[in-house]
Amino acid sequence: MVDRRGRPRRAETGPAILDAAMELLREAGYGGLSIEAVAVRAGVTRPTVYRRWPDKAHLAIDALSRAVPIAAAPDTGDTRTDLHLLAHGLVDRLVRTGLAPVILALHADSIGREELAGPLRELYLRPRLGTITDVVTRGIARGDLPPGTSPATARDLLAGPLVYRGLVAGDITDADVDELVDAAWRALTAPASGTG
Amino acid sequence: MVDRRGRPRRAETGPAILDAAMELLREAGYGGLSIEAVAVRAGVTRPTVYRRWPDKAHLAIDALSRAVPIAAAPDTGDTRTDLHLLAHGLVDRLVRTGLAPVILALHADSIGREELAGPLRELYLRPRLGTITDVVTRGIARGDLPPGTSPATARDLLAGPLVYRGLVAGDITDADVDELVDAAWRALTAPASGTG
Amino acid sequence: MVDRRGRPRRAETGPAILDAAMELLREAGYGGLSIEAVAVRAGVTRPTVYRRWPDKAHLAIDALSRAVPIAAAPDTGDTRTDLHLLAHGLVDRLVRTGLAPVILALHADSIGREELAGPLRELYLRPRLGTITDVVTRGIARGDLPPGTSPATARDLLAGPLVYRGLVAGDITDADVDELVDAAWRALTAPASGTG
Amino acid sequence: MVDRRGRPRRAETGPAILDAAMELLREAGYGGLSIEAVAVRAGVTRPTVYRRWPDKAHLAIDALSRAVPIAAAPDTGDTRTDLHLLAHGLVDRLVRTGLAPVILALHADSIGREELAGPLRELYLRPRLGTITDVVTRGIARGDLPPGTSPATARDLLAGPLVYRGLVAGDITDADVDELVDAAWRALTAPASGTG
DNA sequence: ATCTAAGCGAGACGGTACGTCCTGTCTTGAG
DNA sequence: CTCAAGACAGGACGTACCGTCTCGCTTAGAT
């Protein structure tokens, strides 16, 4: 049972802080996010922010989890098409909105800090990667993908090259996406081949 | 031609600063790197650091470029084996030394800032990814890989899933590496398959 | 009505800063006063000093206003004697304590900057020069000085030569003081004389 | 005999530095004068300035000594008129050009530092106060002033109140000057009066 | 005709201080 | 107990000057 004594929290405060954080993440990136600026923009004092989030990483995780939409898993009847749609949607939502560097920085910040990595996985990542799992699961059921296909591997093969291309090249075109999804498809569907 | 006028820079200063920066990157990560701390540890004043590097991102790029070894391209005679060796070496050098988050954060910081992205590509990335290009080029010559294989795509298919697995799972095992390299190999060698 | 919201300032901080400033003014002069050193000596951080004083000039004005004693106006019954006592006291308090150069530098710094000149006049100067005004007013009432004597002029005739002698000669003896006060007395009491 | 070996100093350098220093003293005051800025404005490097002047105080003394004109001693035949002319000229040259605070700050900086006070007295002050000595000497010879009049005292009685009024009031009018010169005249010419 | 010394531009260097920003915490008064 | 307000210790930022130094080049008088 929660303790209901004392003045209750204002309902508007939380969302106002999260909105302010998102705006600042978009404008200045993860490195440019500061609790101070968030508080000012949300019309709130710093201790009020700290009362709800312990530091800017947790705040950023919550802000992103709330602001980045979770795409519905496409279901066209053809798994390969579904993966193409998925990948284009992913790129649209992150690269084209400029949030990709924010999410990368946040991941980088979280590596080795389980108190961050946990929430990041559970709140941000899992719901979004669930879409891939859904498509893969359906693909197996439909016979488009081999029965033993691991959703985690599929996720890495699909998202990994896309992320890496964006990271290294700085940008990514629709043709890039198609090329890399096709490659992932081959990796998922081709029979294992020996060395010789 | 270099300008020889003026008091020459002390030869020890540059390396001392880079060493200090590397130590701090290892200890505190990219976010924990501060010019102040670098200067103190290098036994140098802050303005001396700023005389040589405009900000911590440029400094980190130089420090990493100098400290992270460039692996020789393996050449066992079998391209698939070479790629396995390459991948394990990469993971050893970055994930196991804890530098992976640093490099990710640096990349995230550089996206959209060409004055950073350029040096990062040229100084850090290109020499290291050259190893992949070498192996792929040799693989094509040897007939292990199809003639049209693009080194850039090979790079993304190989490194992308490894990086992504590390990013999302927080760690990566030798078995993971083998699994993902095999998948990349299938993507590179399987014939393109239409959906129908 | 003062604003009582917010964490109240620590009562010890202000005096500690002013004490530190006074010590440094005595040791290093106005030019040698630095906010940094004041903060260190007061056991306080630099931002804490800046929260209370905008720059070293304002700080010096407050420090001097608090530290330099305001002499009681002498009242022996004889105005000329009073002025002698006044002048000797002035010289003792400023020249002999080494504060004279500090006050001069502060005045020089304030000329033409009304945001400094104002506080300097009101906080430091007015209370101290009030003593002269008192003596002059009493002197007029007593008949020792002509009825129209202006306190401002009396102030300039008395203090001016003393200051100037100190400034130009670097030091000032008791005999100097007596000589210059006598001269001021003649200027105040002699009837106006024509040119011829 | 001076050593004439070595490359001789460029003749233009000294004056260029002094001109630059004067400009900066006028623009930013004594506190705002920096060797760095002087060097830049004179088109010279910092070590070149330091080769000729040990610090900004010595530089300022030389710059002022060269730039502030030495008035010719007025000689109208009437000493009191001469003193009025002298005082108005003094005020015009210092207060109205804004150099008064600079000279005060320089004096304040020099108190207790004989290596500065000496040059300041000899180079700046003596030639300029010589005018007063001349007028006083002539006044004694002419019988306008008592035979025992000390030029040093005359100087303090004349200049002191003017300086002090400027210092305390921030400005000084022509009427102020006349009033204070008349007072100084009374001090110099009235017979000594005991208090009783 | 060299040699040698100094002047000078250039710019690095260790240092000190600047004034600002942000962190995370604490302390008050009011709701 | 929440919240606004704001002080506080602490730490870092990036910049400005300080006074010194070490170079390469130039300019001259001394040898």
mmCIF file with all atom_site columns, C-alpha atoms in Angstrom, chain A residues 78 80-81 101 104-105 107-108 111 121 125 129 150 152-153 155-157 159-161 163-170 179-180 183-195, chain B residues 78 80-81 101 104-105 107-108 111 121 125 129 150 152-153 155-157 159-161 163-170 179-180 183-195:
data_model
loop_
_atom_site.group_PDB
_atom_site.id
_atom_site.type_symbol
_atom_site.label_atom_id
_atom_site.label_alt_id
_atom_site.label_comp_id
_atom_site.label_asym_id
_atom_site.label_entity_id
_atom_site.label_seq_id
_atom_site.pdbx_PDB_ins_code
_atom_site.Cartn_x
_atom_site.Cartn_y
_atom_site.Cartn_z
_atom_site.occupancy
_atom_site.B_iso_or_equiv
_atom_site.pdbx_formal_charge
_atom_site.auth_seq_id
_atom_site.auth_comp_id
_atom_site.auth_asym_id
_atom_site.auth_atom_id
_atom_site.pdbx_PDB_model_num
ATOM 1  C CA . ASP A 1 78  ? 5.062  -12.132 -46.716 1.00 0.00 ? 78  ASP A CA 1
ATOM 2  C CA . ARG A 1 80  ? 10.457 -10.609 -46.242 1.00 0.00 ? 80  ARG A CA 1
ATOM 3  C CA . THR A 1 81  ? 8.214  -7.700  -47.118 1.00 0.00 ? 81  THR A CA 1
ATOM 4  C CA . PRO A 1 101 ? 22.652 9.608   -31.849 1.00 0.00 ? 101 PRO A CA 1
ATOM 5  C CA . LEU A 1 104 ? 23.326 5.456   -29.153 1.00 0.00 ? 104 LEU A CA 1
ATOM 6  C CA . ALA A 1 105 ? 24.791 7.779   -26.573 1.00 0.00 ? 105 ALA A CA 1
ATOM 7  C CA . HIS A 1 107 ? 23.229 2.907   -24.800 1.00 0.00 ? 107 HIS A CA 1
ATOM 8  C CA . ALA A 1 108 ? 26.916 3.753   -24.600 1.00 0.00 ? 108 ALA A CA 1
ATOM 9  C CA . ILE A 1 111 ? 26.947 -0.301  -20.822 1.00 0.00 ? 111 ILE A CA 1
ATOM 10 C CA . ARG A 1 121 ? 16.128 -2.679  -21.989 1.00 0.00 ? 121 ARG A CA 1
ATOM 11 C CA . LEU A 1 125 ? 14.157 -1.590  -26.107 1.00 0.00 ? 125 LEU A CA 1
ATOM 12 C CA . LEU A 1 129 ? 12.183 -4.959  -30.579 1.00 0.00 ? 129 LEU A CA 1
ATOM 13 C CA . SER A 1 150 ? 16.297 -17.218 -33.056 1.00 0.00 ? 150 SER A CA 1
ATOM 14 C CA . ALA A 1 152 ? 17.540 -12.406 -31.003 1.00 0.00 ? 152 ALA A CA 1
ATOM 15 C CA . THR A 1 153 ? 19.816 -13.344 -33.867 1.00 0.00 ? 153 THR A CA 1
ATOM 16 C CA . ARG A 1 155 ? 17.190 -8.817  -34.504 1.00 0.00 ? 155 ARG A CA 1
ATOM 17 C CA . ASP A 1 156 ? 20.968 -8.452  -34.570 1.00 0.00 ? 156 ASP A CA 1
ATOM 18 C CA . LEU A 1 157 ? 21.230 -9.372  -38.230 1.00 0.00 ? 157 LEU A CA 1
ATOM 19 C CA . ALA A 1 159 ? 19.168 -3.957  -36.951 1.00 0.00 ? 159 ALA A CA 1
ATOM 20 C CA . GLY A 1 160 ? 22.931 -4.348  -36.547 1.00 0.00 ? 160 GLY A CA 1
ATOM 21 C CA . PRO A 1 161 ? 24.000 -3.547  -40.099 1.00 0.00 ? 161 PRO A CA 1
ATOM 22 C CA . VAL A 1 163 ? 22.787 0.875   -37.146 1.00 0.00 ? 163 VAL A CA 1
ATOM 23 C CA . TYR A 1 164 ? 26.379 0.330   -38.128 1.00 0.00 ? 164 TYR A CA 1
ATOM 24 C CA . ARG A 1 165 ? 25.933 1.846   -41.561 1.00 0.00 ? 165 ARG A CA 1
ATOM 25 C CA . GLY A 1 166 ? 24.325 4.903   -39.986 1.00 0.00 ? 166 GLY A CA 1
ATOM 26 C CA . LEU A 1 167 ? 27.058 5.110   -37.413 1.00 0.00 ? 167 LEU A CA 1
ATOM 27 C CA . VAL A 1 168 ? 29.954 4.839   -39.811 1.00 0.00 ? 168 VAL A CA 1
ATOM 28 C CA . ALA A 1 169 ? 28.592 6.569   -42.876 1.00 0.00 ? 169 ALA A CA 1
ATOM 29 C CA . GLY A 1 170 ? 26.671 9.209   -40.977 1.00 0.00 ? 170 GLY A CA 1
ATOM 30 C CA . GLU A 1 179 ? 20.330 -3.886  -49.535 1.00 0.00 ? 179 GLU A CA 1
ATOM 31 C CA . LEU A 1 180 ? 20.970 -4.647  -45.893 1.00 0.00 ? 180 LEU A CA 1
ATOM 32 C CA . ALA A 1 183 ? 21.453 -9.488  -46.886 1.00 0.00 ? 183 ALA A CA 1
ATOM 33 C CA . ALA A 1 184 ? 19.874 -10.230 -43.509 1.00 0.00 ? 184 ALA A CA 1
ATOM 34 C CA . TRP A 1 185 ? 17.249 -12.280 -45.299 1.00 0.00 ? 185 TRP A CA 1
ATOM 35 C CA . ARG A 1 186 ? 19.928 -14.372 -46.977 1.00 0.00 ? 186 ARG A CA 1
ATOM 36 C CA . ALA A 1 187 ? 21.656 -14.870 -43.648 1.00 0.00 ? 187 ALA A CA 1
ATOM 37 C CA . LEU A 1 188 ? 18.409 -16.056 -42.107 1.00 0.00 ? 188 LEU A CA 1
ATOM 38 C CA . THR A 1 189 ? 17.291 -18.304 -44.916 1.00 0.00 ? 189 THR A CA 1
ATOM 39 C CA . ALA A 1 190 ? 20.415 -19.724 -46.576 1.00 0.00 ? 190 ALA A CA 1
ATOM 40 C CA . PRO A 1 191 ? 21.461 -23.189 -45.427 1.00 0.00 ? 191 PRO A CA 1
ATOM 41 C CA . ALA A 1 192 ? 24.576 -23.358 -43.260 1.00 0.00 ? 192 ALA A CA 1
ATOM 42 C CA . SER A 1 193 ? 27.594 -23.800 -45.494 1.00 0.00 ? 193 SER A CA 1
ATOM 43 C CA . GLY A 1 194 ? 30.914 -25.473 -44.650 1.00 0.00 ? 194 GLY A CA 1
ATOM 44 C CA . THR A 1 195 ? 34.303 -23.803 -44.967 1.00 0.00 ? 195 THR A CA 1
ATOM 45 C CA . ASP B 1 78  ? 40.546 -19.471 -46.043 1.00 0.00 ? 78  ASP B CA 1
ATOM 46 C CA . ARG B 1 80  ? 35.784 -17.575 -43.715 1.00 0.00 ? 80  ARG B CA 1
ATOM 47 C CA . THR B 1 81  ? 38.421 -18.435 -41.160 1.00 0.00 ? 81  THR B CA 1
ATOM 48 C CA . PRO B 1 101 ? 31.217 2.182   -24.981 1.00 0.00 ? 101 PRO B CA 1
ATOM 49 C CA . LEU B 1 104 ? 30.149 4.282   -29.380 1.00 0.00 ? 104 LEU B CA 1
ATOM 50 C CA . ALA B 1 105 ? 29.734 7.457   -27.391 1.00 0.00 ? 105 ALA B CA 1
ATOM 51 C CA . HIS B 1 107 ? 30.475 8.059   -32.716 1.00 0.00 ? 107 HIS B CA 1
ATOM 52 C CA . ALA B 1 108 ? 27.175 9.209   -31.273 1.00 0.00 ? 108 ALA B CA 1
ATOM 53 C CA . ILE B 1 111 ? 26.953 12.222  -35.926 1.00 0.00 ? 111 ILE B CA 1
ATOM 54 C CA . ARG B 1 121 ? 36.529 8.298   -39.975 1.00 0.00 ? 121 ARG B CA 1
ATOM 55 C CA . LEU B 1 125 ? 37.916 4.084   -38.456 1.00 0.00 ? 125 LEU B CA 1
ATOM 56 C CA . LEU B 1 129 ? 38.245 -1.208  -41.174 1.00 0.00 ? 129 LEU B CA 1
ATOM 57 C CA . SER B 1 150 ? 31.126 -4.702  -51.687 1.00 0.00 ? 150 SER B CA 1
ATOM 58 C CA . ALA B 1 152 ? 31.377 -1.652  -47.269 1.00 0.00 ? 152 ALA B CA 1
ATOM 59 C CA . THR B 1 153 ? 28.474 -4.043  -47.159 1.00 0.00 ? 153 THR B CA 1
ATOM 60 C CA . ARG B 1 155 ? 31.878 -4.487  -43.157 1.00 0.00 ? 155 ARG B CA 1
ATOM 61 C CA . ASP B 1 156 ? 28.334 -3.653  -42.078 1.00 0.00 ? 156 ASP B CA 1
ATOM 62 C CA . LEU B 1 157 ? 27.202 -7.278  -42.154 1.00 0.00 ? 157 LEU B CA 1
ATOM 63 C CA . ALA B 1 159 ? 30.631 -5.607  -37.608 1.00 0.00 ? 159 ALA B CA 1
ATOM 64 C CA . GLY B 1 160 ? 27.007 -4.452  -37.379 1.00 0.00 ? 160 GLY B CA 1
ATOM 65 C CA . PRO B 1 161 ? 25.506 -7.496  -35.669 1.00 0.00 ? 161 PRO B CA 1
ATOM 66 C CA . VAL B 1 163 ? 28.202 -4.205  -32.265 1.00 0.00 ? 163 VAL B CA 1
ATOM 67 C CA . TYR B 1 164 ? 24.458 -4.437  -31.922 1.00 0.00 ? 164 TYR B CA 1
ATOM 68 C CA . ARG B 1 165 ? 24.602 -7.578  -29.835 1.00 0.00 ? 165 ARG B CA 1
ATOM 69 C CA . GLY B 1 166 ? 27.116 -5.910  -27.550 1.00 0.00 ? 166 GLY B CA 1
ATOM 70 C CA . LEU B 1 167 ? 25.001 -2.811  -27.358 1.00 0.00 ? 167 LEU B CA 1
ATOM 71 C CA . VAL B 1 168 ? 21.731 -4.503  -26.580 1.00 0.00 ? 168 VAL B CA 1
ATOM 72 C CA . ALA B 1 169 ? 22.875 -7.466  -24.563 1.00 0.00 ? 169 ALA B CA 1
ATOM 73 C CA . GLY B 1 170 ? 25.665 -5.667  -22.766 1.00 0.00 ? 170 GLY B CA 1
ATOM 74 C CA . GLU B 1 179 ? 27.214 -17.438 -34.744 1.00 0.00 ? 179 GLU B CA 1
ATOM 75 C CA . LEU B 1 180 ? 27.103 -13.918 -36.112 1.00 0.00 ? 180 LEU B CA 1
ATOM 76 C CA . ALA B 1 183 ? 25.382 -15.542 -40.470 1.00 0.00 ? 183 ALA B CA 1
ATOM 77 C CA . ALA B 1 184 ? 27.363 -12.778 -42.181 1.00 0.00 ? 184 ALA B CA 1
ATOM 78 C CA . TRP B 1 185 ? 29.090 -15.405 -44.255 1.00 0.00 ? 185 TRP B CA 1
ATOM 79 C CA . ARG B 1 186 ? 25.742 -16.773 -45.430 1.00 0.00 ? 186 ARG B CA 1
ATOM 80 C CA . ALA B 1 187 ? 24.600 -13.264 -46.295 1.00 0.00 ? 187 ALA B CA 1
ATOM 81 C CA . LEU B 1 188 ? 27.722 -12.714 -48.341 1.00 0.00 ? 188 LEU B CA 1
ATOM 82 C CA . THR B 1 189 ? 27.805 -16.040 -50.134 1.00 0.00 ? 189 THR B CA 1
ATOM 83 C CA . ALA B 1 190 ? 24.179 -17.143 -50.582 1.00 0.00 ? 190 ALA B CA 1
ATOM 84 C CA . PRO B 1 191 ? 22.624 -16.372 -53.941 1.00 0.00 ? 191 PRO B CA 1
ATOM 85 C CA . ALA B 1 192 ? 20.050 -13.606 -53.946 1.00 0.00 ? 192 ALA B CA 1
ATOM 86 C CA . SER B 1 193 ? 16.597 -15.093 -53.482 1.00 0.00 ? 193 SER B CA 1
ATOM 87 C CA . GLY B 1 194 ? 13.455 -13.368 -54.657 1.00 0.00 ? 194 GLY B CA 1
ATOM 88 C CA . THR B 1 195 ? 10.271 -13.397 -52.621 1.00 0.00 ? 195 THR B CA 1
#
